[in-house]
mmCIF file of C-alpha atoms and ligand atoms in Angstrom:
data_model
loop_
_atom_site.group_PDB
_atom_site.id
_atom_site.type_symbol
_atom_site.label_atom_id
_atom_site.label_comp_id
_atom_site.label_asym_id
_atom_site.label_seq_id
_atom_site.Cartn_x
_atom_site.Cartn_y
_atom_site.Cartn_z
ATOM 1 C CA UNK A 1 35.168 -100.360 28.329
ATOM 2 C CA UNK A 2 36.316 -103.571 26.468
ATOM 3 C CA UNK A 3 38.173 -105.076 29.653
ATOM 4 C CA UNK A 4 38.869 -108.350 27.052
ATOM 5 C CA UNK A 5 39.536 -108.827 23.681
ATOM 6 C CA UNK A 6 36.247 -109.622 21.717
ATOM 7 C CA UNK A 7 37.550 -110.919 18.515
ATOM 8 C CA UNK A 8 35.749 -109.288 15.737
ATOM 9 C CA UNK A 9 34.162 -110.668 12.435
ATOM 10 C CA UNK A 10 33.297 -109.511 9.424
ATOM 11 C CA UNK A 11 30.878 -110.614 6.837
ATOM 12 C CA UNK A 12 30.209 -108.912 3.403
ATOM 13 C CA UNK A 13 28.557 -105.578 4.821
ATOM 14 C CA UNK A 14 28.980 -105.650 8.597
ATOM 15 C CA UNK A 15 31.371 -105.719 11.543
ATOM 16 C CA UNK A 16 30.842 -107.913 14.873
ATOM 17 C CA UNK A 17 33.010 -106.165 17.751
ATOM 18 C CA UNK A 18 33.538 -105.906 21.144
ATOM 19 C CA UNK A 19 31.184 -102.524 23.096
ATOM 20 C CA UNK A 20 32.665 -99.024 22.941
ATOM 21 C CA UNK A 21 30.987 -96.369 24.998
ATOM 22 C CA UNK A 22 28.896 -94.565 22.231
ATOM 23 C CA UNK A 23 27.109 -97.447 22.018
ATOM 24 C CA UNK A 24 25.171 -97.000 24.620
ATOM 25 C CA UNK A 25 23.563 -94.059 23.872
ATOM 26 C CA UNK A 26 21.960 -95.852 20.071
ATOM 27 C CA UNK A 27 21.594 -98.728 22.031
ATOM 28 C CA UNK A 28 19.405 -97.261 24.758
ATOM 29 C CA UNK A 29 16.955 -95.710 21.836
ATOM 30 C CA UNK A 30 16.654 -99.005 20.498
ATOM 31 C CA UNK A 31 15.971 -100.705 23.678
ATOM 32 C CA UNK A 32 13.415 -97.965 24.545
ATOM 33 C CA UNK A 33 11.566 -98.372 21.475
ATOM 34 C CA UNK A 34 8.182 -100.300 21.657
ATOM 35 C CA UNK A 35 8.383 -101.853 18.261
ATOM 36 C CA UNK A 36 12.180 -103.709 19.419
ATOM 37 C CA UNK A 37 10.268 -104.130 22.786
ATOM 38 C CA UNK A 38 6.962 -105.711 21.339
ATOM 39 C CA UNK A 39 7.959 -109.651 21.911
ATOM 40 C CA UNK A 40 10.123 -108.994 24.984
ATOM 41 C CA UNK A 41 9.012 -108.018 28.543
ATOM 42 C CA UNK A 42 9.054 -104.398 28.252
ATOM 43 C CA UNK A 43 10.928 -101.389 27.194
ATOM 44 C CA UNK A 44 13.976 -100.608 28.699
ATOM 45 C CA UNK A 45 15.322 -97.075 30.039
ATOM 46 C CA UNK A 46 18.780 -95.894 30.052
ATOM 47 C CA UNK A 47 19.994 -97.434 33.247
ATOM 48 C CA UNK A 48 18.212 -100.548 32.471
ATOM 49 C CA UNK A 49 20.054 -100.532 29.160
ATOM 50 C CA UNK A 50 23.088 -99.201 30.086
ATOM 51 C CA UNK A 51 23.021 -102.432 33.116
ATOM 52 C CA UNK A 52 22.220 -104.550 30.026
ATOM 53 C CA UNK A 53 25.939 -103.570 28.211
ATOM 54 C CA UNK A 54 27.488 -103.814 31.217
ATOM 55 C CA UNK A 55 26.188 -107.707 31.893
ATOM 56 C CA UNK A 56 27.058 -108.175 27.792
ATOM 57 C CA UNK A 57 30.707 -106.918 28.826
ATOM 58 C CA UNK A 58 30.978 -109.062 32.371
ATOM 59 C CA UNK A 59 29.967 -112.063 30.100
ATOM 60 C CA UNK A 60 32.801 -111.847 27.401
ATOM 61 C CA UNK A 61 35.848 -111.089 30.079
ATOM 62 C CA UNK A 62 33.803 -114.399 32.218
ATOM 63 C CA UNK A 63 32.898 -116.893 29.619
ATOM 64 C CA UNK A 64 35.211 -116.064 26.383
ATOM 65 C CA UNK A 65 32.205 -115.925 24.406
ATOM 66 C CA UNK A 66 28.549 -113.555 24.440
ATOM 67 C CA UNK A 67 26.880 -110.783 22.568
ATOM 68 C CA UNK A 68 28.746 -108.718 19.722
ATOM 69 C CA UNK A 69 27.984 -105.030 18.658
ATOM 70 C CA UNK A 70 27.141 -104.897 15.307
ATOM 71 C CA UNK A 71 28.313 -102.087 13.342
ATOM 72 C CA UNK A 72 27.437 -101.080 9.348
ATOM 73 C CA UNK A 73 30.907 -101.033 7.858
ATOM 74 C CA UNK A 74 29.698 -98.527 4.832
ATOM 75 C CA UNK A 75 28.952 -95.886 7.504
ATOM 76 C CA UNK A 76 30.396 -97.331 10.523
ATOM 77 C CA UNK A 77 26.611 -96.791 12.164
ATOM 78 C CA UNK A 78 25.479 -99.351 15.258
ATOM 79 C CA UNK A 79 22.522 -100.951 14.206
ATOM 80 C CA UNK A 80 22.425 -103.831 17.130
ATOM 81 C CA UNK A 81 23.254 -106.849 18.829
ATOM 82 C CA UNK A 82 24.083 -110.272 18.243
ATOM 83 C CA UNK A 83 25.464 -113.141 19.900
ATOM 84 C CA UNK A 84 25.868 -116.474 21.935
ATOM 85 C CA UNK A 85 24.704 -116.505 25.524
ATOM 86 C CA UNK A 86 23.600 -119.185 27.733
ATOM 87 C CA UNK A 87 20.157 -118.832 28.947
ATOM 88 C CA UNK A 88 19.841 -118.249 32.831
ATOM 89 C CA UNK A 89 17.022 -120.527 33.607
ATOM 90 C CA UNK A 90 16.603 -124.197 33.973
ATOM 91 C CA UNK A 91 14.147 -126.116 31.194
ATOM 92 C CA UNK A 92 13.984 -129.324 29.504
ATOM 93 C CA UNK A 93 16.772 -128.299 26.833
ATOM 94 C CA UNK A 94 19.822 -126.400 28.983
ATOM 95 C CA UNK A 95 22.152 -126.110 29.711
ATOM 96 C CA UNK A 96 22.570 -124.969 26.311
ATOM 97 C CA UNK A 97 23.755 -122.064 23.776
ATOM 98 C CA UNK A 98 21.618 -119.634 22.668
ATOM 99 C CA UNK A 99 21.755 -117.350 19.885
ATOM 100 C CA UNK A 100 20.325 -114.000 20.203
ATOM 101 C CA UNK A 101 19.618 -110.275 17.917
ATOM 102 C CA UNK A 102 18.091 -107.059 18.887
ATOM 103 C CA UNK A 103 18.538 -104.515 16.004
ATOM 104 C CA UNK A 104 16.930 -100.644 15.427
ATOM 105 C CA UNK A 105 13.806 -101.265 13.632
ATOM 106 C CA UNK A 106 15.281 -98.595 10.624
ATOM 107 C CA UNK A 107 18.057 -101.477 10.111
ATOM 108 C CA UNK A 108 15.411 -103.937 9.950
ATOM 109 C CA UNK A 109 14.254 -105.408 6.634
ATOM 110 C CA UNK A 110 18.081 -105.631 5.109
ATOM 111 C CA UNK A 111 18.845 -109.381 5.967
ATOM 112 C CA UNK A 112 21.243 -107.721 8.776
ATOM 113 C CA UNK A 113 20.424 -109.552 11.263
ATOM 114 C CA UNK A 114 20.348 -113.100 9.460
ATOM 115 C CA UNK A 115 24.236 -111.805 8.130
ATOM 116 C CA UNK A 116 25.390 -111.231 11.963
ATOM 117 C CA UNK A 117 23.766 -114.278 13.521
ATOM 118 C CA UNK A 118 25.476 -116.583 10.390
ATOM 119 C CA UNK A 119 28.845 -115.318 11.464
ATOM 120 C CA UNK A 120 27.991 -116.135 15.024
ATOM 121 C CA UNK A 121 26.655 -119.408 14.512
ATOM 122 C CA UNK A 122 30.166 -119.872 12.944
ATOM 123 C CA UNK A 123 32.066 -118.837 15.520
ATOM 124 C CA UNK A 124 29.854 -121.016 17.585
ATOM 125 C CA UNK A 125 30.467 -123.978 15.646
ATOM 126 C CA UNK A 126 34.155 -123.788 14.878
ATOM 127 C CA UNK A 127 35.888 -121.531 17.551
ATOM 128 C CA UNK A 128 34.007 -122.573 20.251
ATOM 129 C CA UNK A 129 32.984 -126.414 18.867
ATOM 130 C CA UNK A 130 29.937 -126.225 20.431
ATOM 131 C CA UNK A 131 27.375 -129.241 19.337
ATOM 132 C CA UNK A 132 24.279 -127.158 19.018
ATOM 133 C CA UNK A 133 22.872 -123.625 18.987
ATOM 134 C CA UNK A 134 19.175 -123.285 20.104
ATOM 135 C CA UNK A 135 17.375 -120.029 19.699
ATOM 136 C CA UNK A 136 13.755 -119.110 21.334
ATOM 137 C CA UNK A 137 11.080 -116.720 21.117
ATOM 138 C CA UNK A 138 7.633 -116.832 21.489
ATOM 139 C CA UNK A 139 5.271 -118.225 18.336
ATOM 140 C CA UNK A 140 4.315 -114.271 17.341
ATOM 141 C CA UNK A 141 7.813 -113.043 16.894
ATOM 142 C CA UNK A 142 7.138 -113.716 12.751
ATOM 143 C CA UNK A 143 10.627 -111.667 12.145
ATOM 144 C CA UNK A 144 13.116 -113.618 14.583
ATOM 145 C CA UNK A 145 11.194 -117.094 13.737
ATOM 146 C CA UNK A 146 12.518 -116.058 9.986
ATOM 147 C CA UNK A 147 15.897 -115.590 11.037
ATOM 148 C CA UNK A 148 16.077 -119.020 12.716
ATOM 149 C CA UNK A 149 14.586 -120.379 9.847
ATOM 150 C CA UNK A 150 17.012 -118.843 7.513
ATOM 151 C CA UNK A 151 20.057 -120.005 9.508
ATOM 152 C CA UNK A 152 18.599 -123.410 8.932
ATOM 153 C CA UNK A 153 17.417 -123.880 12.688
ATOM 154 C CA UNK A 154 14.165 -126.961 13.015
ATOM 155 C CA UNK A 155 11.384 -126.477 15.586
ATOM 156 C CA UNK A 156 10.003 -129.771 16.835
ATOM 157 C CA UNK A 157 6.608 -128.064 18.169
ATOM 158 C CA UNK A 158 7.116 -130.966 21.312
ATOM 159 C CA UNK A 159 10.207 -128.850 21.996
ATOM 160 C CA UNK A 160 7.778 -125.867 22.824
ATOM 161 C CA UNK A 161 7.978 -124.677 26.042
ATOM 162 C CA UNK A 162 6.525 -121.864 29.012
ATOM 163 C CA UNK A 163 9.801 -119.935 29.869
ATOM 164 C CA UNK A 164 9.889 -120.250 33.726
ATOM 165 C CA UNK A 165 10.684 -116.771 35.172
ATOM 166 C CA UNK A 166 7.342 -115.729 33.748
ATOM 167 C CA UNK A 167 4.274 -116.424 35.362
ATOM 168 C CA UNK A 168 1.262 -118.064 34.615
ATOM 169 C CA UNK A 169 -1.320 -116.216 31.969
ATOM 170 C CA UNK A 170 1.799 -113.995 31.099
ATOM 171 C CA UNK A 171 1.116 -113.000 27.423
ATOM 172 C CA UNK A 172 4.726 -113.692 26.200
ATOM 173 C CA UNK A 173 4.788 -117.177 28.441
ATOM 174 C CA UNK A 174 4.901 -119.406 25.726
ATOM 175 C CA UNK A 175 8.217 -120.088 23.580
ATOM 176 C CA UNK A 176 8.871 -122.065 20.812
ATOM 177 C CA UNK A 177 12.739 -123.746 20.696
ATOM 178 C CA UNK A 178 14.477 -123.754 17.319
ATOM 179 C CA UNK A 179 17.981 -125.996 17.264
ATOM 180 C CA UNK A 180 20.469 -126.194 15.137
ATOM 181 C CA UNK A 181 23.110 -129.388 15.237
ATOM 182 C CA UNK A 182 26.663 -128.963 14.592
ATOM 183 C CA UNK A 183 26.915 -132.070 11.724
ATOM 184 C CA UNK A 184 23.555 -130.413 10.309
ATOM 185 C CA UNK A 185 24.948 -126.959 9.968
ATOM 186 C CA UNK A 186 28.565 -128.153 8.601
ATOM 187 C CA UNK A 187 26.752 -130.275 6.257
ATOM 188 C CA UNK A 188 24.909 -126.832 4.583
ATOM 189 C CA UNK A 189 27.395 -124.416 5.817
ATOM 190 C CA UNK A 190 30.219 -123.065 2.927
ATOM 191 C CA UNK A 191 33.733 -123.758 4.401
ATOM 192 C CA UNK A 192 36.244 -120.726 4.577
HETATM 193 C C1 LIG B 1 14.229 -110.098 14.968
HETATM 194 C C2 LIG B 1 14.891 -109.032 14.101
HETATM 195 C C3 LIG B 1 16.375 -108.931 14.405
HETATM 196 C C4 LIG B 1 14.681 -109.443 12.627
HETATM 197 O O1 LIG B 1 15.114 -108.412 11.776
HETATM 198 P P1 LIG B 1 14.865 -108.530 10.183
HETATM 199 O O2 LIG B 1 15.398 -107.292 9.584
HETATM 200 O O3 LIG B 1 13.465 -108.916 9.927
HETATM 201 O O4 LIG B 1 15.756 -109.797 9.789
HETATM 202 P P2 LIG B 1 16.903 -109.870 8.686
HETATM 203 O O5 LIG B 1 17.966 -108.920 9.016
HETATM 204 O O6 LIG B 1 17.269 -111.292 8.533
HETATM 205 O O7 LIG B 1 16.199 -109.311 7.382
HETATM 206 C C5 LIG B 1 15.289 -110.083 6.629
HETATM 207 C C6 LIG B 1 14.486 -109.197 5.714
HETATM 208 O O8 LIG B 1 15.378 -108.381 4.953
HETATM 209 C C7 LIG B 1 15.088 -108.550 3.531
HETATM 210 N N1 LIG B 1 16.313 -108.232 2.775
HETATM 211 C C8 LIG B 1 16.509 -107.066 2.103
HETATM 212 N N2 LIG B 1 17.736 -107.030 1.584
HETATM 213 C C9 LIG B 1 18.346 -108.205 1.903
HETATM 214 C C10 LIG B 1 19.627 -108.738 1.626
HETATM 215 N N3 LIG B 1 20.542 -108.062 0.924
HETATM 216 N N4 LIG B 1 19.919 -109.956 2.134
HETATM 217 C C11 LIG B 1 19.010 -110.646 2.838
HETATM 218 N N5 LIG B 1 17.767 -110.164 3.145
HETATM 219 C C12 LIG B 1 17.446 -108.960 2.672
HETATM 220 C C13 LIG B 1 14.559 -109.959 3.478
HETATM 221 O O9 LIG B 1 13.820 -110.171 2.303
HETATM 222 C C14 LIG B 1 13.676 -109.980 4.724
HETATM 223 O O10 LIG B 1 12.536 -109.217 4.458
HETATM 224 P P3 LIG B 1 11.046 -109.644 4.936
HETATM 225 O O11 LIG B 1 11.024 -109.422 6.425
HETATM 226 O O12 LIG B 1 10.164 -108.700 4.216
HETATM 227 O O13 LIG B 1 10.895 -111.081 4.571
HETATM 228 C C15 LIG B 1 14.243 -107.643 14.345
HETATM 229 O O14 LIG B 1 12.880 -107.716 14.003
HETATM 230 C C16 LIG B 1 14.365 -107.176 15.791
HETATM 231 O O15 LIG B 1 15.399 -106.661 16.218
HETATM 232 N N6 LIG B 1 13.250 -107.316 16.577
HETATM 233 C C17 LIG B 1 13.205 -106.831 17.950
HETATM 234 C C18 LIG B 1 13.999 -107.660 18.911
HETATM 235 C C19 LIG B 1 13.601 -109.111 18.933
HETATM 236 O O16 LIG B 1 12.428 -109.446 18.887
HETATM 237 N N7 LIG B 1 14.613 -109.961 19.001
HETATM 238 C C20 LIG B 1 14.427 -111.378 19.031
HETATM 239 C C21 LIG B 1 14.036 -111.832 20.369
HETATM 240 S S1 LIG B 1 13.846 -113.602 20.345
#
């Protein structure tokens, strides 16, 4: 299934790596659960997820970069997702990088996700040398906003903006933008 090589990292209790197929199946219960599902358009089912790994795949051998699985290294369990992607639709701030997570609400609550997104941030910053890593969400999703926060990501609210493949009235229309420099976060960031 991994056509490329995703080059894996490792931070104090988890493992970033490229998709295997037993993924899918813990991947597809997370997707189809409504608390993951509660800021995003809607649940997904197993094709819909399945479709999902298989665009997460296309977008490593394509671009060199994307989404990781994240794996527990005590237990070797999948708890998630997370990764750089670049959004597919046009607004005031891309092109740009975006960094994403989706994880099973039972590994929520752990400081997982902030521990996966700080190694990919990293890898943003110093394999790839990007200049900046935006992340987005709309103003409810308390839990991600946290994680953006923690990674030491600003929101200027005048960045805020209505994400334009959803329509007008749509409850989830409204996103704020968090950003995150490159001379900001190697200014905070402990070298290796
Ligand atoms: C967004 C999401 C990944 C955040 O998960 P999370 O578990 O809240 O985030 P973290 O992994 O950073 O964990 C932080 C929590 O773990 C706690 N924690 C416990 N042990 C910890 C440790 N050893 N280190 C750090 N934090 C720890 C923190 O105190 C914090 O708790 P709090 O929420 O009570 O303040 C998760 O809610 C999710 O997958 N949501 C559904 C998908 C989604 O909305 N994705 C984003 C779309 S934009």
């Amino acid at each position: 299934m991994n056509a490329v090589a995703v080059p894996e990292l490792h931070t104090e209790r988890l493992l970033l790596r490229g998709w295997r197929g037993e993924d899918r199946a813990p991947f597809a219960r997370l997707n189809a659960d409504p608390r993951v599902a509660e800021f995003l358009s809607a649940p997904l089912d197993r094709p819909e997820s399945d479709a999902f790994v298989d665009r997460i795949v296309r977008h490593w051998a394509d671009d060199g970069f994307g989404i990781w699985a994240v794996e527990r290294t005590e237990d070797r369990s999948f708890l998630g997702f997370t990764g750089l992607s670049a959004p597919a639709f046009e607004a005031r701030f891309t092109p740009a990088i975006e960094v994403g997570w989706r994880f099973a609400p039972d590994a929520w609550g752990h400081g997982y996700a902030s521990e996966a997104a700080r190694a990919a941030v990293r890898f943003g910053f110093e394999a790839l040398e990007l200049d900046e890593i935006v992340s987005f969400t709309v103003p409810a999703n308390s839990r991600s906003r946290a994680v953006m926060e923690r990674l030491g990501m600003i929101r200027e609210p005048a960045d805020d903006f209505d994400h334009p493949n959803l329509p007008e009235g749509h409850p989830i229309r409204r996103h704020v933008l968090y950003r995150l420099d490159r001379s900001a976060w190697l200014a905070t960031s402990p070298s290796t």
